[in-house]
Short mmCIF file of C-alpha atoms in Angstrom, two decimals:
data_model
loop_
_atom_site.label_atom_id
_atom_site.label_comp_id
_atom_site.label_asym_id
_atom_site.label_seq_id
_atom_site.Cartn_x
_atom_site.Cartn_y
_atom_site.Cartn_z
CA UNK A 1 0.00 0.00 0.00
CA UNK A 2 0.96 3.57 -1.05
CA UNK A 3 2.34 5.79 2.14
CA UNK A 4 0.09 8.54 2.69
CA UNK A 5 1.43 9.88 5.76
CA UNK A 6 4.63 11.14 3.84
CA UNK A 7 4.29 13.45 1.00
CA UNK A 8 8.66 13.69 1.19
CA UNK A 9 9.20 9.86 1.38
CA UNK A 10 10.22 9.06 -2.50
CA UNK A 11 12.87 12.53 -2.23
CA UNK A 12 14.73 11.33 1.14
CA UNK A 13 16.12 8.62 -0.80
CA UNK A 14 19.54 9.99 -2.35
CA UNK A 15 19.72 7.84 -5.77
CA UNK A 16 16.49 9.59 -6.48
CA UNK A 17 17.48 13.12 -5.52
CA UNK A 18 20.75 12.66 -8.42
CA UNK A 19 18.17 11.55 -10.62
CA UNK A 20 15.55 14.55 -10.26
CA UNK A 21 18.43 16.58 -10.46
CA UNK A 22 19.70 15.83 -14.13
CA UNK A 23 16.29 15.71 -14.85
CA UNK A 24 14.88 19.20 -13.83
CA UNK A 25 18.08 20.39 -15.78
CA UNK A 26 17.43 19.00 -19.19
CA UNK A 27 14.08 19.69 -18.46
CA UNK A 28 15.26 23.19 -18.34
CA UNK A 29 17.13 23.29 -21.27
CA UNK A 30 14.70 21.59 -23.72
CA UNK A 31 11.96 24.26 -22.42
CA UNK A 32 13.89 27.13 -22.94
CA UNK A 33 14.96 25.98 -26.55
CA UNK A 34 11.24 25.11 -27.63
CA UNK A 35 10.93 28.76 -26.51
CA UNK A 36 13.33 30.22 -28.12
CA UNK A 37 13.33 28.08 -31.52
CA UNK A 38 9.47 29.57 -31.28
CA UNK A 39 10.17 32.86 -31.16
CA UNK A 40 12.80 32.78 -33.64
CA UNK A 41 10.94 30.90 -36.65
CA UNK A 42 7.84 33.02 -36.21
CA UNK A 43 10.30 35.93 -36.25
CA UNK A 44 12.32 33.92 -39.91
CA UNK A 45 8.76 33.02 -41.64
CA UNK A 46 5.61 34.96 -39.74
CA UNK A 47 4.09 31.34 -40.70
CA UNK A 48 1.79 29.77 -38.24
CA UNK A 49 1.94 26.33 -40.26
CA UNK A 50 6.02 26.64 -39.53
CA UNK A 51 5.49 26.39 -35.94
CA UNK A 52 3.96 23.14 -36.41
CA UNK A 53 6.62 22.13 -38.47
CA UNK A 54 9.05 22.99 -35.24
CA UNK A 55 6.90 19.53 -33.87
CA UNK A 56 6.83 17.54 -36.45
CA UNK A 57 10.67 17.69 -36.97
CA UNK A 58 11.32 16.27 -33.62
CA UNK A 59 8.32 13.84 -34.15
CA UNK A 60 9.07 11.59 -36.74
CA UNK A 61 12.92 11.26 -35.49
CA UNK A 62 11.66 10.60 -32.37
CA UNK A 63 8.91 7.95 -33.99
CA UNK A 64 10.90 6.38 -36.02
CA UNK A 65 13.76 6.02 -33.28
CA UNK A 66 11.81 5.31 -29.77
CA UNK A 67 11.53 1.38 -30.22
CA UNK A 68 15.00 0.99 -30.36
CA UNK A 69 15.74 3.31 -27.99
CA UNK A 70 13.11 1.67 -25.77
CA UNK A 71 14.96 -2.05 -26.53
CA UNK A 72 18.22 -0.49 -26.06
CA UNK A 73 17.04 0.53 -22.46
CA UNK A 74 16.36 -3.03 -21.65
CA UNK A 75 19.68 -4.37 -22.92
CA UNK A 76 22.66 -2.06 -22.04
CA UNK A 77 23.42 0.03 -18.91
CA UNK A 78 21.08 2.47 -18.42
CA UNK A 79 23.42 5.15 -16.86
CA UNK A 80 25.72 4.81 -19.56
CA UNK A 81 22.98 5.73 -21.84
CA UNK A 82 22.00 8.57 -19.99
CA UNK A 83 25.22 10.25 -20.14
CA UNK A 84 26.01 8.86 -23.66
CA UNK A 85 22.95 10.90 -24.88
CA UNK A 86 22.32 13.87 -22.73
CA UNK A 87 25.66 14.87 -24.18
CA UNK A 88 24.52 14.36 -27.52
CA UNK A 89 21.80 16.83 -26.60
CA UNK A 90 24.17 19.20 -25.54
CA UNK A 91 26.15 19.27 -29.00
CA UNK A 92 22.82 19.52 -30.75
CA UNK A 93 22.20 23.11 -28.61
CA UNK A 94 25.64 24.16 -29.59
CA UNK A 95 24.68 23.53 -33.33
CA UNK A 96 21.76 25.83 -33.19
CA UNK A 97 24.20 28.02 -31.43
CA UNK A 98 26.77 27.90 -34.43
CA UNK A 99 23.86 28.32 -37.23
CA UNK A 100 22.35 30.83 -35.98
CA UNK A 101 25.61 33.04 -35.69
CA UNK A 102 28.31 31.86 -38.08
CA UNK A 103 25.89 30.26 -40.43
CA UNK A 104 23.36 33.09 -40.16
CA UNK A 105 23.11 33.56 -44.06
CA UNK A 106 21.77 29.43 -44.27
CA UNK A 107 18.60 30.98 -42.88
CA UNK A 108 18.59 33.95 -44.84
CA UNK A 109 18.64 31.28 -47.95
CA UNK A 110 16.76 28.21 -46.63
CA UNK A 111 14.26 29.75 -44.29
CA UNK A 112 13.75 28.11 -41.29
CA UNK A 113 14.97 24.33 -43.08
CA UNK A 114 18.72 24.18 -41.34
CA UNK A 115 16.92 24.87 -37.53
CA UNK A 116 14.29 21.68 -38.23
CA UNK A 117 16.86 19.61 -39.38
CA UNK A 118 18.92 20.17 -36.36
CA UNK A 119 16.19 19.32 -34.15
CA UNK A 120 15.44 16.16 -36.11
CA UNK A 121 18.89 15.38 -34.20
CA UNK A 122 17.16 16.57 -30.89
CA UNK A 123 14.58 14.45 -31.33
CA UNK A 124 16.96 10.86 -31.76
CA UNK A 125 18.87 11.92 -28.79
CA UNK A 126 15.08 12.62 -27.22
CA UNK A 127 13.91 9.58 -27.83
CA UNK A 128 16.32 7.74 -26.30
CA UNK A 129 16.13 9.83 -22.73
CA UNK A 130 12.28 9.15 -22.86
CA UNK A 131 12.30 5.46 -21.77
CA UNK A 132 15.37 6.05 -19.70
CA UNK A 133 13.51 8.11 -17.05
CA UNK A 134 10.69 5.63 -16.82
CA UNK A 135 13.20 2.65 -16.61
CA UNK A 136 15.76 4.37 -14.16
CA UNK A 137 12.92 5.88 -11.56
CA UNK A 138 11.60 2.60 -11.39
CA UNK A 139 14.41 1.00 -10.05
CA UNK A 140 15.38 3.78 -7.96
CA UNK A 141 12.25 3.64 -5.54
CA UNK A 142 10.32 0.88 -4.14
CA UNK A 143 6.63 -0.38 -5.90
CA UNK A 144 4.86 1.51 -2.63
CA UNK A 145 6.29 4.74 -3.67
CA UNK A 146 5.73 4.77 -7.44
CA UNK A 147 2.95 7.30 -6.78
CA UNK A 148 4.53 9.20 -4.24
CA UNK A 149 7.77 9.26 -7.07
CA UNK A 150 5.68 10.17 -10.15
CA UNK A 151 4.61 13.19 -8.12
CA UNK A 152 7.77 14.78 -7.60
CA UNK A 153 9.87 13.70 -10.87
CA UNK A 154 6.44 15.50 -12.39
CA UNK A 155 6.93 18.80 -9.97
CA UNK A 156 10.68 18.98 -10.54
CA UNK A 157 9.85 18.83 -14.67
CA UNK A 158 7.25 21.18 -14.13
CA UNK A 159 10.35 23.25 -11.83
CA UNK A 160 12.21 23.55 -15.29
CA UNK A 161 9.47 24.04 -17.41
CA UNK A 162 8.23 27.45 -15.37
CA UNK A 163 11.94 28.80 -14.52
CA UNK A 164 13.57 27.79 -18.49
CA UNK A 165 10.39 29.72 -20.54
CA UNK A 166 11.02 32.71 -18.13
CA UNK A 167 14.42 32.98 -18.30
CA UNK A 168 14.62 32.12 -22.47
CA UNK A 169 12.46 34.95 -22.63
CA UNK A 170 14.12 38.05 -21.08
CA UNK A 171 17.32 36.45 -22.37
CA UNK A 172 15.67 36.40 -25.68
CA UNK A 173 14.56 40.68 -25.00
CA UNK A 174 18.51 41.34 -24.72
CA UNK A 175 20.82 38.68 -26.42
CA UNK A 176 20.16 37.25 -29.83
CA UNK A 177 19.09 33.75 -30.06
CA UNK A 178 22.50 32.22 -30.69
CA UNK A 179 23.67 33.38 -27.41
CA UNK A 180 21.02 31.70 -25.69
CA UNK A 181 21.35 28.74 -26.88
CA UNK A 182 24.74 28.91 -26.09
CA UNK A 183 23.60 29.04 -22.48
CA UNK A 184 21.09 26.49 -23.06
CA UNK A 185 24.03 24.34 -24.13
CA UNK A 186 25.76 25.07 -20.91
CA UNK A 187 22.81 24.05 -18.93
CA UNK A 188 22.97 20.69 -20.48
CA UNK A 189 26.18 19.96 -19.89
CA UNK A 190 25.88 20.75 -16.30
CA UNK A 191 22.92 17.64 -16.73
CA UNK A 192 25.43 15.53 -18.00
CA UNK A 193 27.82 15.86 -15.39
CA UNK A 194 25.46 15.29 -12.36
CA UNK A 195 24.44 12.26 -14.57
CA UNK A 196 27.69 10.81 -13.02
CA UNK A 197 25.49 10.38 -9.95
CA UNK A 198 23.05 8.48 -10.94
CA UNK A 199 23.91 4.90 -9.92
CA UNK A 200 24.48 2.21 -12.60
CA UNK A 201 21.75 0.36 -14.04
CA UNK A 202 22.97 -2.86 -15.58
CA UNK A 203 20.19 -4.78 -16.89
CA UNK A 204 19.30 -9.00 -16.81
CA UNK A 205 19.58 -9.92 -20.74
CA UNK A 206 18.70 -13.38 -20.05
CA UNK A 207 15.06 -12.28 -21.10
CA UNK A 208 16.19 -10.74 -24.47
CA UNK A 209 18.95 -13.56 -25.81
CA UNK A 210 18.44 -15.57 -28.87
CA UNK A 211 15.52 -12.72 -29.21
CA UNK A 212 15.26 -10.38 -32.31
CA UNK A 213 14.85 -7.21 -32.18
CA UNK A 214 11.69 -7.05 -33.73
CA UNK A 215 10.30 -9.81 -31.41
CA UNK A 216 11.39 -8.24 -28.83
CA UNK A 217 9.84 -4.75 -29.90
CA UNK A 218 6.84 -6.63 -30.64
CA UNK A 219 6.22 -8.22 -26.85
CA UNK A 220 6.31 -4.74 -25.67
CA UNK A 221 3.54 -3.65 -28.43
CA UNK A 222 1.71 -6.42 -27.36
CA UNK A 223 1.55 -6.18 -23.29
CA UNK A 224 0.63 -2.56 -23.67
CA UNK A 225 -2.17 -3.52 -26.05
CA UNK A 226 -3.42 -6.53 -23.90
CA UNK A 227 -3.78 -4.16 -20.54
CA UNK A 228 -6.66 -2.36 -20.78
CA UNK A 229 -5.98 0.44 -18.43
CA UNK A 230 -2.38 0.90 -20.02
CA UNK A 231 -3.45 1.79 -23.48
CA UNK A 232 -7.11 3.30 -22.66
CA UNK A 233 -4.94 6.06 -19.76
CA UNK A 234 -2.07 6.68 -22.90
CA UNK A 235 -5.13 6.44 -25.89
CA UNK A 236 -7.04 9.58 -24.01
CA UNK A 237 -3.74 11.46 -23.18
CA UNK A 238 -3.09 11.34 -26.84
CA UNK A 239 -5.75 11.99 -28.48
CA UNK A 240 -6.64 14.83 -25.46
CA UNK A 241 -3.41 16.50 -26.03
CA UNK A 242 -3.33 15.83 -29.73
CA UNK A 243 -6.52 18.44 -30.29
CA UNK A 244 -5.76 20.06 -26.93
CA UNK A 245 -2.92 21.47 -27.10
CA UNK A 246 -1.74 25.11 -28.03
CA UNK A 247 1.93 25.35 -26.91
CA UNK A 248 2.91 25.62 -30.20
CA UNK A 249 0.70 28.90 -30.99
CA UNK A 250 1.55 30.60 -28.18
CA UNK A 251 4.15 32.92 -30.19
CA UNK A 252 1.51 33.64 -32.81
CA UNK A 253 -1.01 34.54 -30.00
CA UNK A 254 1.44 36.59 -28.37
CA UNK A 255 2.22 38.85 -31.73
CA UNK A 256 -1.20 38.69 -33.10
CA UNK A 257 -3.81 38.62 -30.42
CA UNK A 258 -1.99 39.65 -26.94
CA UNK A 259 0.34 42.51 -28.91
CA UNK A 260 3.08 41.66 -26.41
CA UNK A 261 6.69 40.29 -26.83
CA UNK A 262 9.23 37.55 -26.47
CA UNK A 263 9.47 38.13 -22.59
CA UNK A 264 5.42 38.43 -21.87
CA UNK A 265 5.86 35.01 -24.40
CA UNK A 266 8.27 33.13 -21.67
CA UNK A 267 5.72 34.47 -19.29
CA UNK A 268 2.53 32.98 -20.79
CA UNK A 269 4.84 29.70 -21.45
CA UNK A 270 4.99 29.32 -17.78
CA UNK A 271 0.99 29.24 -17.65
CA UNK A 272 0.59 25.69 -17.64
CA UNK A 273 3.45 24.43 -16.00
CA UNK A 274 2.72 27.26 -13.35
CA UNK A 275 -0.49 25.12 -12.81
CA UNK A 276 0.90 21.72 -12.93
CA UNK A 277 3.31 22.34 -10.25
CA UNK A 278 1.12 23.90 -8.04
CA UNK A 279 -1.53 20.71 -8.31
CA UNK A 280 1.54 18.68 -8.14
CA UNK A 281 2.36 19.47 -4.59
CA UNK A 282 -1.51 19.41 -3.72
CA UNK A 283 -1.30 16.17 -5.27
CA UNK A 284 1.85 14.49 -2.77
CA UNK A 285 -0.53 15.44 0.18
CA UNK A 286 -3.49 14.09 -1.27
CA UNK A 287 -2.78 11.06 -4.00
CA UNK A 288 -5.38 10.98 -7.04
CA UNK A 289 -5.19 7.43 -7.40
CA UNK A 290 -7.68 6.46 -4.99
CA UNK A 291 -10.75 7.27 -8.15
CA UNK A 292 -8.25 7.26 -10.59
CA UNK A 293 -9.86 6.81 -13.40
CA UNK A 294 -12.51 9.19 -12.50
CA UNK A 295 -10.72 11.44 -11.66
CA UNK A 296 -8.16 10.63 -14.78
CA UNK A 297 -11.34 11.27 -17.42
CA UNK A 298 -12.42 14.47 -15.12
CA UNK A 299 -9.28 16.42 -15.46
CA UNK A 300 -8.95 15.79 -19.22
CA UNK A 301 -13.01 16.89 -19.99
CA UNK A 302 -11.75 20.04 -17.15
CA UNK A 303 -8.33 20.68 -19.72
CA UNK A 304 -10.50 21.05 -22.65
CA UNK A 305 -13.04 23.51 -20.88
CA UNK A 306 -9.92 25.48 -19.97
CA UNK A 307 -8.13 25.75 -23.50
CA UNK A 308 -11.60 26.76 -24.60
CA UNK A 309 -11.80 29.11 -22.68
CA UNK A 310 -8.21 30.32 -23.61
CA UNK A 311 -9.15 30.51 -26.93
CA UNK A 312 -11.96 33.16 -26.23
CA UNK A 313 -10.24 35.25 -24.51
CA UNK A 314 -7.97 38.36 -25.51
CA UNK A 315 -6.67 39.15 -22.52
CA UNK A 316 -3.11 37.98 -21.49
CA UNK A 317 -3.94 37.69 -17.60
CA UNK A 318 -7.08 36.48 -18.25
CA UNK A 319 -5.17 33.97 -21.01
CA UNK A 320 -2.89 33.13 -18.45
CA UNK A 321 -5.57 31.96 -15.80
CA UNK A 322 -7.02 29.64 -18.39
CA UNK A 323 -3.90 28.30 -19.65
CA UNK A 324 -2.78 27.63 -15.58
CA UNK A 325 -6.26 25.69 -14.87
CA UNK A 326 -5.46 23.71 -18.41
CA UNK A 327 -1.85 22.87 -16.85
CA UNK A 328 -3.95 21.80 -13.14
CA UNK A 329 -5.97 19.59 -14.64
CA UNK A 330 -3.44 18.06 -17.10
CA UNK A 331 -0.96 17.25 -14.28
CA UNK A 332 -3.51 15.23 -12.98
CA UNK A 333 -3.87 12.98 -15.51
CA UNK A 334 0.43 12.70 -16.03
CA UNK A 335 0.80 11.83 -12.62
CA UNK A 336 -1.98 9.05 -12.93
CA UNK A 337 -1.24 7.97 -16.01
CA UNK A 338 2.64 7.58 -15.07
CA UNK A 339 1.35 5.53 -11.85
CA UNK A 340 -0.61 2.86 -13.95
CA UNK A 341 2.83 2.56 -16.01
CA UNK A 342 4.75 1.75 -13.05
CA UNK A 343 2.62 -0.17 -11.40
CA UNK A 344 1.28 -2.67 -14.19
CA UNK A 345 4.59 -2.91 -16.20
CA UNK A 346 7.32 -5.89 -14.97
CA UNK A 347 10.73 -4.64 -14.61
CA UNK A 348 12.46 -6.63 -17.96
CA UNK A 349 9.76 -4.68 -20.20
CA UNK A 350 10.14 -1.16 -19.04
CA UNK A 351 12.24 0.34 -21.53
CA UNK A 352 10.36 -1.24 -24.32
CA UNK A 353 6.62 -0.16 -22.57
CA UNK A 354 8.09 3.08 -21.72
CA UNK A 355 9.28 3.62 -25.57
CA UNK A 356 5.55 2.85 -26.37
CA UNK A 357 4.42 5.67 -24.10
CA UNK A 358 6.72 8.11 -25.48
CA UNK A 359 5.56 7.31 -28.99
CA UNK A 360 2.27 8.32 -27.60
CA UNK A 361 3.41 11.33 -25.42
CA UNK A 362 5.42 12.51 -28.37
CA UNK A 363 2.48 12.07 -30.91
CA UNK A 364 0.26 14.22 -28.84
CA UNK A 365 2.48 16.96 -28.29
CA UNK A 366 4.85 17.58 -31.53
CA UNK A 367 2.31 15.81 -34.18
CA UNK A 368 -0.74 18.28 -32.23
CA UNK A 369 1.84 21.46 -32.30
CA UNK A 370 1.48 20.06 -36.09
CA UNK A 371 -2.14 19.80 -36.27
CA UNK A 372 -2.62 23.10 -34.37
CA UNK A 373 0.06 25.15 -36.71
CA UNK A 374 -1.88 23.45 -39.67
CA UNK A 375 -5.65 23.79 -38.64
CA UNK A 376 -5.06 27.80 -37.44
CA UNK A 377 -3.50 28.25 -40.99
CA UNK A 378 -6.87 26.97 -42.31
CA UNK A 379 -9.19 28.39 -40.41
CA UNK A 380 -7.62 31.16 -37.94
CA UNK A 381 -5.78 31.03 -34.11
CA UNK A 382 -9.05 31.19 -32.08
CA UNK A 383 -11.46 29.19 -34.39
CA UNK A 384 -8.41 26.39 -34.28
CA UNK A 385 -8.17 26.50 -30.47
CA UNK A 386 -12.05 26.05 -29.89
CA UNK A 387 -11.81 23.15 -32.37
CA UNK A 388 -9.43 21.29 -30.40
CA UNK A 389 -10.75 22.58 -27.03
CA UNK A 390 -14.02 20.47 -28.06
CA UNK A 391 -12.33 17.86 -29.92
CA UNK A 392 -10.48 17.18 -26.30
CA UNK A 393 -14.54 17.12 -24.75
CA UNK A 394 -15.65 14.75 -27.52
CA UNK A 395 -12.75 12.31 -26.35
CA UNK A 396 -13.52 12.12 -23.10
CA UNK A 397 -16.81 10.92 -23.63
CA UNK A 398 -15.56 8.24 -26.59
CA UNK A 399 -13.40 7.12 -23.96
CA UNK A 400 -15.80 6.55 -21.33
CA UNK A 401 -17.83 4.95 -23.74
CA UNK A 402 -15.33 2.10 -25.24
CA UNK A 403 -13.40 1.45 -21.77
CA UNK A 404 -16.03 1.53 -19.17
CA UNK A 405 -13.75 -0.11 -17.01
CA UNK A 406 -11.28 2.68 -16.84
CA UNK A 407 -14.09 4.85 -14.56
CA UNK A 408 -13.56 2.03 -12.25
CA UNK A 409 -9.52 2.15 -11.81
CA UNK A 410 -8.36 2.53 -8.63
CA UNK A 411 -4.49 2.32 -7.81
#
């Protein structure tokens, strides 16, 4: 049984404080650059549909990369790929660095083409760190305080994600993007080195010799597929976030609705993380899993209300209310939905189960930045907002629908 009594339990173990702490840093980093890479194509192309492309360019690297990544993670030392590849993340910061100072005329010819195809790099090195943290946390803290775990490894993302907007954008209001991702660079190598104190993670391959690759891929397809609340919790987060989402807008809004600039941007990027952290520390006090699925289909149909009513407003305090109750009621169903992971998934499979969640994590958010950039190019910002706002609704009731059993979920 989950402890209660002690919302601090999962953080007084040490292992786990090394591991939040390279965490919360690339977190940092990789929120500041989606800020600033933002900022900077909108500024190149004054394109909406280009700031879906920003997604999609991480995406289908990222895709097309995850199941090994995820098979990799339950073969070879997971520490060593921790540090092997938040390096690599490090190098691809400095390139954005390097073309968009020395190489500066590349996007004078090409457009925005030479930034997307350096964070097609991003996104292999991504996809790799994805399963990682699922695999590593889990062996870090004991099955009673998976919940308790979740929690914080969500509050210390949602740490990075509020600071690394803010601070991208007032650097952004003085230094030219090149410089910042300089820093950004810097940040991540400062990830890599406290890295070193994550313990090792050797793995049992017993389970995976004389085994393909693809059969081994395939078992991982397959378990997530044959448990129900698995792929009915990751089915509603994508498809929720897939219409729900407006991340990917938000410089557009800013220049074209708000009439404010790159630092009130960093500000409004805070918005939902703002509101995820602050339900996140409700949330160690008092655990959502006891209804969780109730309360998992609740806070998605409560995200789409919000982004709904973000997209009718004009405003930016009022825009940033909305967009904090969207990032409440979202954590909610992250911290959930990463319990059920932990809790039904056996310890040889996580890397492989955990690539199949980022698939799904990563289709919702770069492929809906996609669909958002796309849809507001067709029909406007707001009407495109409001679409997905009810799209998220229409979900929520699908789901409830085909996996009645989900309601019922308790953890």
């Amino acid at each position: 049984m989950a402890n209660h009594s002690d919302a601090f339990a999962s953080l007084r173990i040490s292992n786990f404080r090394s591991f939040l702490s390279t965490k919360v840093l690339t977190s940092l980093a990789i929120l500041m650059q989606q800020t600033v890479i933002g900022w900077q194509v909108y500024e190149l192309t004054g394109d909406k549909l280009s700031l879906g492309l920003i997604g999609l360019s991480e995406a289908v690297p990222f895709i097309v990369t995850t199941f090994y990544s995820g098979y990799a993670s339950d073969k070879f030392n997971r520490k060593y790929l921790l540090l092997i590849f938040t390096f690599l993340l490090a190098c691809g910061m400095g390139l954005l660095s390097w073309v968009s100072y020395d190489a500066a005329p590349l996007l004078k010819q090409y457009g925005a083409l030479p930034l997307y195809v350096i964070l097609a790099l991003n996104g292999i090195s991504r996809a790799f760190l994805a399963p990682l943290n699922l695999a590593i946390q889990a062996r870090i803290v004991p099955k009673f305080l998976y919940a308790n775990a979740a929690t914080w490894s969500s509050n210390t993302f949602y740490l990075g994600a509020i600071v690394g907007p803010i601070a991208a954008g007032l650097l952004l209001e003085v230094f030219a993007p090149w410089v910042v991702y300089s820093i950004i660079s810097g940040v991540l190598i400062l990830s890599f080195l406290v890295s070193f104190l994550v313990p090792s993670q050797s793995v049992d391959k017993a389970h995976l010799e004389g085994e393909s690759f693809i059969s081994a891929v395939g078992k991982g397809i397959k378990f997530v597929f044959k448990t129900e609340a698995i792929v009915s919790a990751i089915s509603l987060d994508l498809f929720a976030v897939l219409f729900g989402g407006v991340a990917a807008l938000l410089p557009a809004f800013c220049k074209d609705i708000l009439f404010v600039g790159p630092a009130e941007l960093g500000v409004l990027k805070t918005a939902l993380f703002a509101g995820s952290a602050v339900m996140g520390i409700a949330m160690a006090y008092y655990p959502p899993t006891i209804n969780a699925g109730r309360n998992l289909l609740a806070s998605v149909a409560l995200f789409g209300v919000s982004i709904i009513g973000f997209a009718l407003s004009g405003n930016f305090y009022l825009s940033y209310f909305f967009l904090f109750m969207a990032g409440v009621f979202d954590n909610v169903s992250v911290i959930i939905r990463a319990t059920i992971m932990q809790v039904f998934t056996p310890d040889d499979m996580r890397g492989r189960v955990g690539a199949v969640n980022s698939i799904f994590i990563k289709s919702s958010n770069e492929i809906g930045d996609f669909e958002s950039g796309a849809v507001a190019r067709l029909i406007g910002l707001v009407p495109a907002v409001i679409f997905g706002g009810i799209m998220t609704l229409i979900v929520v009731g699908v789901t409830n629908k085909l996996a009645p059993s989900l309601k019922k979920l308790k953890l």
